[in-house]
Short mmCIF file of C-alpha atoms in Angstrom, two decimals:
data_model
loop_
_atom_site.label_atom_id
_atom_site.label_comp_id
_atom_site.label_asym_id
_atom_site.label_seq_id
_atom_site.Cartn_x
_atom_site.Cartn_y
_atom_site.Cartn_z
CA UNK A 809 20.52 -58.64 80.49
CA UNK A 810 23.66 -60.12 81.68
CA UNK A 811 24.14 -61.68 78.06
CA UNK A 812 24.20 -58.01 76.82
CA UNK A 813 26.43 -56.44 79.39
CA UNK A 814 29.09 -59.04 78.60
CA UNK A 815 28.71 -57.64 75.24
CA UNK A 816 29.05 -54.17 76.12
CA UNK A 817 31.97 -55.10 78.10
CA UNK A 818 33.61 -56.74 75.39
CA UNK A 819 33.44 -53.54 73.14
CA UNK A 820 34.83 -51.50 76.30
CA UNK A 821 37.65 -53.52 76.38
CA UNK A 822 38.55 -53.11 72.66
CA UNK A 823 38.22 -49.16 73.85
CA UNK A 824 40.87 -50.02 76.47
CA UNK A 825 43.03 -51.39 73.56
CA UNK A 826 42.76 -48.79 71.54
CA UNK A 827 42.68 -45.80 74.10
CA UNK A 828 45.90 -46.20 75.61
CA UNK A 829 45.47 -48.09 78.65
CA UNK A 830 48.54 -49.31 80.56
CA UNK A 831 48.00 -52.65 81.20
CA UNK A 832 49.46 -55.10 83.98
CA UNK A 833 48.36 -58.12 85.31
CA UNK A 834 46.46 -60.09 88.20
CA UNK A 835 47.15 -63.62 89.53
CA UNK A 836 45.09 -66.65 88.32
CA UNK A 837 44.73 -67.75 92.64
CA UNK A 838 46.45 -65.49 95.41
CA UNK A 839 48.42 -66.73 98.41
CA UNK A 840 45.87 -68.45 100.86
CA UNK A 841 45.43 -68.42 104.55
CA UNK A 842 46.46 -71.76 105.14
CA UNK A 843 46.81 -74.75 105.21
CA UNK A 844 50.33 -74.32 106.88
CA UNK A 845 50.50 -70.60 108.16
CA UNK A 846 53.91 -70.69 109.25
CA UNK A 847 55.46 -70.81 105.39
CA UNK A 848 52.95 -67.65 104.64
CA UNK A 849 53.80 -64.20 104.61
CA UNK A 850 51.60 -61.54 106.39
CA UNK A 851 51.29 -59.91 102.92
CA UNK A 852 50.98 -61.33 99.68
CA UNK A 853 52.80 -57.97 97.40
CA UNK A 854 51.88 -58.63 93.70
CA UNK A 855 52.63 -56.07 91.02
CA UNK A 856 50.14 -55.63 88.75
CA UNK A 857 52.29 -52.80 86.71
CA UNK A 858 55.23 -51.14 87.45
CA UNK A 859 53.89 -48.28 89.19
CA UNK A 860 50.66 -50.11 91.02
CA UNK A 861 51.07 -52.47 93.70
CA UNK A 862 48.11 -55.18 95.44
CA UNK A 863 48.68 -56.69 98.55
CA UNK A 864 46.67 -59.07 100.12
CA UNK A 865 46.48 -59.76 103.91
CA UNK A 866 47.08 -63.72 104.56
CA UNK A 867 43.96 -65.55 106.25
CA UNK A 868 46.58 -66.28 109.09
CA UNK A 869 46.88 -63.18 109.82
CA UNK A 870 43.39 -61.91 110.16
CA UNK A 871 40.32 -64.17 108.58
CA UNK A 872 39.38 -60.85 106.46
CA UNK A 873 42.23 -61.22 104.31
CA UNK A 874 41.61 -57.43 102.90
CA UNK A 875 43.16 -56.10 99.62
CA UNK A 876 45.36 -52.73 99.41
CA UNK A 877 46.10 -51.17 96.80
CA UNK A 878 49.45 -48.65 96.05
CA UNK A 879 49.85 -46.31 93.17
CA UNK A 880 52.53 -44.31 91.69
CA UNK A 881 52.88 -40.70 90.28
CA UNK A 882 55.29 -38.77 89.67
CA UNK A 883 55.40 -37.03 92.49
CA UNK A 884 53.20 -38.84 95.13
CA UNK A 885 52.02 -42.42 95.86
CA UNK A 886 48.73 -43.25 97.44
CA UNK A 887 47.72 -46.29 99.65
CA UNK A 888 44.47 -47.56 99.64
CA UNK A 889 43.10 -49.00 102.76
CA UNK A 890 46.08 -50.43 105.76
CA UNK A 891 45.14 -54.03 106.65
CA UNK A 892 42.84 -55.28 109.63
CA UNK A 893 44.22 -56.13 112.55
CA UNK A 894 47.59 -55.60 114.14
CA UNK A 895 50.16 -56.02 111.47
CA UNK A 896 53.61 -55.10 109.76
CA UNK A 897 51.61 -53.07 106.83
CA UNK A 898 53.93 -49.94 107.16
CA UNK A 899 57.45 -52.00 106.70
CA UNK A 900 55.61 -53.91 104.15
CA UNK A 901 54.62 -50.79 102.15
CA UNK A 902 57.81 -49.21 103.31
CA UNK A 903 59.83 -52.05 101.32
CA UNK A 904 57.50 -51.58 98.10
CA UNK A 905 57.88 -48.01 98.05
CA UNK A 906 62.10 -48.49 98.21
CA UNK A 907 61.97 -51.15 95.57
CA UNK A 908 60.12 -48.41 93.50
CA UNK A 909 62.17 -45.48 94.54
CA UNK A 910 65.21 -47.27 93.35
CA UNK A 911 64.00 -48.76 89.69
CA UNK A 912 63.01 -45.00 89.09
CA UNK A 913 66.29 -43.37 90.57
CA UNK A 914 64.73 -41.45 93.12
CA UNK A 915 65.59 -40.29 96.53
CA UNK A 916 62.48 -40.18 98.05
CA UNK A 917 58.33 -39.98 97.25
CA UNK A 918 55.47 -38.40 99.50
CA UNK A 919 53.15 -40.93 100.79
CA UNK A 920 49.06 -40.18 101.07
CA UNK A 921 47.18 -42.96 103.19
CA UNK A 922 43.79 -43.19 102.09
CA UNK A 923 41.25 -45.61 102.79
CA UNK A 924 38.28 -47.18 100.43
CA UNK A 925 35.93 -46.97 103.36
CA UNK A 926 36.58 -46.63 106.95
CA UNK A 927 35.75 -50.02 108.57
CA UNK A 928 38.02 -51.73 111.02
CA UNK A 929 39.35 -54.24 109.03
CA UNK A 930 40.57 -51.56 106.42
CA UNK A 931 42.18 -48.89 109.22
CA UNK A 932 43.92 -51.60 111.22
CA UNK A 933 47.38 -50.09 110.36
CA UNK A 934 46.91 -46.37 110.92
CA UNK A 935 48.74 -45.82 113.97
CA UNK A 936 51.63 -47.06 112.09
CA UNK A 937 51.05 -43.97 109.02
CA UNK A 938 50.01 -41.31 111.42
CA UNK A 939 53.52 -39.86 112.51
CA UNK A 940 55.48 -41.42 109.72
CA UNK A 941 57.78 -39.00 107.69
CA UNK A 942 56.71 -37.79 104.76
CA UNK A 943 52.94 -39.10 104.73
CA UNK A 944 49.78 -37.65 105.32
CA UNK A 945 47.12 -39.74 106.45
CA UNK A 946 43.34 -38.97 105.50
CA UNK A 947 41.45 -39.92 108.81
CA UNK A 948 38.58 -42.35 107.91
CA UNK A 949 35.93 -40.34 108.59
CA UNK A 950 33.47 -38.83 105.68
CA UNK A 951 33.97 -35.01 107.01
CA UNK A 952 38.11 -35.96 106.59
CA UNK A 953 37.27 -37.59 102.99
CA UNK A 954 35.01 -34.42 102.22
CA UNK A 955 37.87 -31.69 103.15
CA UNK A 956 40.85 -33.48 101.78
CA UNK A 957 39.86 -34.34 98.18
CA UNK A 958 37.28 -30.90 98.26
CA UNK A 959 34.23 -32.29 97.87
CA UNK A 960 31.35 -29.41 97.59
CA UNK A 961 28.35 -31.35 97.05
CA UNK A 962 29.02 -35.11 98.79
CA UNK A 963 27.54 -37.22 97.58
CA UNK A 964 26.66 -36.29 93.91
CA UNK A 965 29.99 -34.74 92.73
CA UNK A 966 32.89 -36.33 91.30
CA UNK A 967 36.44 -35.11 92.12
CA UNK A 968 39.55 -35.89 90.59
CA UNK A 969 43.04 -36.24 92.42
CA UNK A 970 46.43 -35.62 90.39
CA UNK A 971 49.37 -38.29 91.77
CA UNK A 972 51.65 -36.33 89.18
CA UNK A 973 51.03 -37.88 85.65
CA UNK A 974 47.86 -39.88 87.07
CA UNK A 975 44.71 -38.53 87.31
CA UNK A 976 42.67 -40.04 89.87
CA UNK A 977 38.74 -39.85 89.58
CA UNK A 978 36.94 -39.95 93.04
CA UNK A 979 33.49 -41.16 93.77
CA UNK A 980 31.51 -40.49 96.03
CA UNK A 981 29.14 -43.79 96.59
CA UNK A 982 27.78 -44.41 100.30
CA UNK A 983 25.81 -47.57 101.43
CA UNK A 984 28.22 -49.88 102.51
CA UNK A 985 29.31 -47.04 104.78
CA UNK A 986 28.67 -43.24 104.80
CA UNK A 987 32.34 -42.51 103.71
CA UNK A 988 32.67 -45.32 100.35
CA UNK A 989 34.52 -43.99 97.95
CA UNK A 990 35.68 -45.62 94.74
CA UNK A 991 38.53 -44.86 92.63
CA UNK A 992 39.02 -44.99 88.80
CA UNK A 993 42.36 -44.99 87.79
CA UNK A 994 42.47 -43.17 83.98
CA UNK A 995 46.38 -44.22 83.56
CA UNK A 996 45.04 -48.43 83.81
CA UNK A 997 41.02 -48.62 83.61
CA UNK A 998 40.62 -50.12 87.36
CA UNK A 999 37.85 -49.06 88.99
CA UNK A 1000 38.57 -49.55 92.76
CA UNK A 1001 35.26 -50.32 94.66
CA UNK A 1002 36.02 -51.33 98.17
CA UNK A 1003 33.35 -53.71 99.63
CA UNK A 1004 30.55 -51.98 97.40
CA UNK A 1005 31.11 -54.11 94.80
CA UNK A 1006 33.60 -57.51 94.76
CA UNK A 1007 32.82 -61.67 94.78
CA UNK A 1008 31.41 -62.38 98.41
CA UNK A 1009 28.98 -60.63 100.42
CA UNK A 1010 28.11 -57.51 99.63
CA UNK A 1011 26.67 -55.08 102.91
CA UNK A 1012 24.28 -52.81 102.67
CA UNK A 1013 24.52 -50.75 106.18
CA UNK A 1014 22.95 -47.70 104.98
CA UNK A 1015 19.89 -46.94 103.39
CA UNK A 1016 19.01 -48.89 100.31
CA UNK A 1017 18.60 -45.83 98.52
CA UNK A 1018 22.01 -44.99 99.18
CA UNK A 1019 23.25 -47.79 98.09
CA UNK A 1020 21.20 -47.80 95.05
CA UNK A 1021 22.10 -44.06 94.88
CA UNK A 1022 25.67 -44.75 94.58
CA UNK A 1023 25.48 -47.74 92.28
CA UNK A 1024 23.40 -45.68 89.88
CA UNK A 1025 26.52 -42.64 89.93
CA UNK A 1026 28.95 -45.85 89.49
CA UNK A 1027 27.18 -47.03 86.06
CA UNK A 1028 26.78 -43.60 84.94
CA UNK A 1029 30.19 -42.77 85.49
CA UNK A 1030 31.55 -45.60 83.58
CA UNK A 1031 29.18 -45.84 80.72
CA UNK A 1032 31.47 -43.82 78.39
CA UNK A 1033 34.73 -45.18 80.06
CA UNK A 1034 36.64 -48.50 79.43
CA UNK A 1035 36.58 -50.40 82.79
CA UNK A 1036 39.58 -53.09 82.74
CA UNK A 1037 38.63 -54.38 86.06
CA UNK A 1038 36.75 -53.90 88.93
CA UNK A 1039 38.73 -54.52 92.06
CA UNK A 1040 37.16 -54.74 95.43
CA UNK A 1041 38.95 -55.23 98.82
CA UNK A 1042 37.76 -58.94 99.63
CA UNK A 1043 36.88 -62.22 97.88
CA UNK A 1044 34.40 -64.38 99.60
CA UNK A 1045 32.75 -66.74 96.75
CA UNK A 1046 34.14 -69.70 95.53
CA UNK A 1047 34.45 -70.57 91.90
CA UNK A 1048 31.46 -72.51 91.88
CA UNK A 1049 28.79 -70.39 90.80
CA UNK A 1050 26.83 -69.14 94.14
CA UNK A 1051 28.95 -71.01 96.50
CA UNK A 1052 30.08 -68.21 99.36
CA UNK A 1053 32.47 -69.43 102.04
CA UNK A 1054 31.43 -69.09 105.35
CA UNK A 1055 31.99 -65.74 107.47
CA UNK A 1056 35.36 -65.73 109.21
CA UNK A 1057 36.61 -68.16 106.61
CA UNK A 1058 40.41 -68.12 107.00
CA UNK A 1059 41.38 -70.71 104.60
CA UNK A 1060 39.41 -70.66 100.96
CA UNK A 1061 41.41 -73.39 98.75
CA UNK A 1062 38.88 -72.72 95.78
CA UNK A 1063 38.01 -68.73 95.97
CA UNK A 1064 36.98 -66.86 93.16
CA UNK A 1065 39.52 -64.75 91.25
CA UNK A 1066 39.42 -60.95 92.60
CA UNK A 1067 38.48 -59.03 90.06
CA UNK A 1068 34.89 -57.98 88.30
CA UNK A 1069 34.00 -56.78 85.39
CA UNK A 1070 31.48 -53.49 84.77
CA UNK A 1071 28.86 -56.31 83.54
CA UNK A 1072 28.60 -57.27 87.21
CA UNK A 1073 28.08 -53.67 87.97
CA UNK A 1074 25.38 -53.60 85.89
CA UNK A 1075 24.06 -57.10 87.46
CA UNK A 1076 24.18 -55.47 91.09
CA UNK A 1077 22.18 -52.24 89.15
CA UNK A 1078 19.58 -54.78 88.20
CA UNK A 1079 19.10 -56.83 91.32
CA UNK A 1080 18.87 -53.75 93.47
CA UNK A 1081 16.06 -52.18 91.08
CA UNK A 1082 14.11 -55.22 91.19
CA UNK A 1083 13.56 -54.56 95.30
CA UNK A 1084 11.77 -51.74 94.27
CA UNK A 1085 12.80 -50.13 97.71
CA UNK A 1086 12.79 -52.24 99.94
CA UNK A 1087 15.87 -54.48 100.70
CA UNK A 1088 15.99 -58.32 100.35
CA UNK A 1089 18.67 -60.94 100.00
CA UNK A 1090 19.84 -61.80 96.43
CA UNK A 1091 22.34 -64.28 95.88
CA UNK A 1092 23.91 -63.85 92.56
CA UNK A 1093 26.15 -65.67 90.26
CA UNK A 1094 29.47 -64.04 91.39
CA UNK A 1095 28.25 -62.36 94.72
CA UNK A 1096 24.95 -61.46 96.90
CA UNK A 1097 23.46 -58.99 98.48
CA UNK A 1098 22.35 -58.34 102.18
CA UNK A 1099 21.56 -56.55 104.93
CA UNK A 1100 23.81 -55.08 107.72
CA UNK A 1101 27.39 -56.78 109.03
CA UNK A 1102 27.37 -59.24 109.81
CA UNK A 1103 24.15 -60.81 110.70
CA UNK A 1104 22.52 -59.65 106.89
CA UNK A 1105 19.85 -57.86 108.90
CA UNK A 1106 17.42 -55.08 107.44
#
């Protein structure tokens, strides 16, 4: 099967091509946590096009090392997800946002905080959004999700969100937690997917058929859609094939690269079938499958 999805993801590519996908780019190996912590920054800020930003928390900061994500419109940008811990993410952000303000000659740009989920290690830097000028922050809460982006019928519709010039498709896909959301951004192909999908180990803390609810609406979603990437908010594997560093890892001298591709969508669509309902433990190529955080129980 997976021979065939790489071949379907080929020919989706050659759609991005030819569809007018803005492209950009992602680092071959990100800034680690370690081994010397005191030449590292808190946050690794890599632009992957002009007008979308990653950063990744150092392992010396917090041993999650999460990935948020910023995007541009033309008239708002929207952060995905604020770091775990106690940190500087709002200066950080703060200084991307200038840099961007100034290359495009403006004076100022409304900020919307979002999150990918609402887990701990995602939220850390609220506090730091919630009276900030100019920004609204989406609590991380499902009933906050719901009412901000209008959802109607959570968890089976499919909303869009307009940055300005950047239509914003928003998923509704619970399992990992009741308020997962991914994001596919039209103006590049990414699909964002949180800790649903990405290369370490993947939660289920909901009901399996959630999950397998929500992976079902992803594939569906993007079977008529060219998927650049799929970006999720940690790495975890190595790039040795099955090889997962240990929980709490801070420093991973050999991780995997970030970013999926929809053929390990449809991988995690197969090895979630094949429980046939009931959840067990698959370790895959690029990433497993368990139980609840962080013991992996059912």
């Amino acid at each position: 099967m997976l021979a065939g999805a790489l071949t379907l993801a080929g020919a989706i590519a050659a759609q991005a091509a030819e569809s007018g996908i803005r492209p950009g780019v992602l680092p071959d190996r990100w800034l680690l946590g370690g081994p010397n912590c005191v030449e590292l920054p808190e946050f690794q800020i890599h632009e992957y096009n002009p007008d979308l930003y990653i950063l990744r928390q150092s392992g010396c900061s917090n041993d999650e090392k999460p990935f948020l994500y910023l995007l541009f419109g033309q008239n708002k940008a929207l952060l995905l997800d604020t770091g775990a811990g106690k940190t500087s993410v709002a200066r950080t952000v703060k200084t991307v946002i200038d840099h961007w303000l100034e290359r495009n000659k403006k004076a100022s740009i409304p900020l919307v905080v979002g999150h990918l989920h609402g887990h701990d290690d995602h939220t850390g830097g609220d506090p730091q959004f919630a009276s900030a000028p100019d920004t609204t922050l989406i609590a991380p809460k499902a009933d906050a999700v719901k009412a901000f982006f209008g959802f109607k019928v959570w968890p089976k519709e499919i909303v869009q969100y307009d940055l300005g010039g950047r239509v914003l498709d928003i998923i509704p896909i619970p399992g990992h937690d009741d308020n997962s959301i991914a994001i596919y951004d039209r103006q590049t192909g990414l699909l964002l997917t949180g800790d649903t999908l990405y290369p370490g180990r993947i939660y289920v803390n909901d009901t399996l058929a959630e999950f397998a609810a929500s992976i079902e609406r992803l594939v569906d979603f993007t079977k008529d859609k060219p998927v650049t990437h799929i970006l999720g908010t940690h790495v975890e594997n190595s790039r040795t094939p099955y090889k997962e560093y240990a929980i709490h890892t801070v420093y991973q001298p050999d991780e995997h690269v970030l970013e999926l591709g929809r053929a390990h969508l449809l991988e995690l669509q197969d090895a979630v079938k094949r429980m046939n309902g009931t959840l067990k433990p698959v370790s895959l190529r690029d990433f497993s499958v368990c139980g609840k955080y962080p013991t992996c129980e059912r």
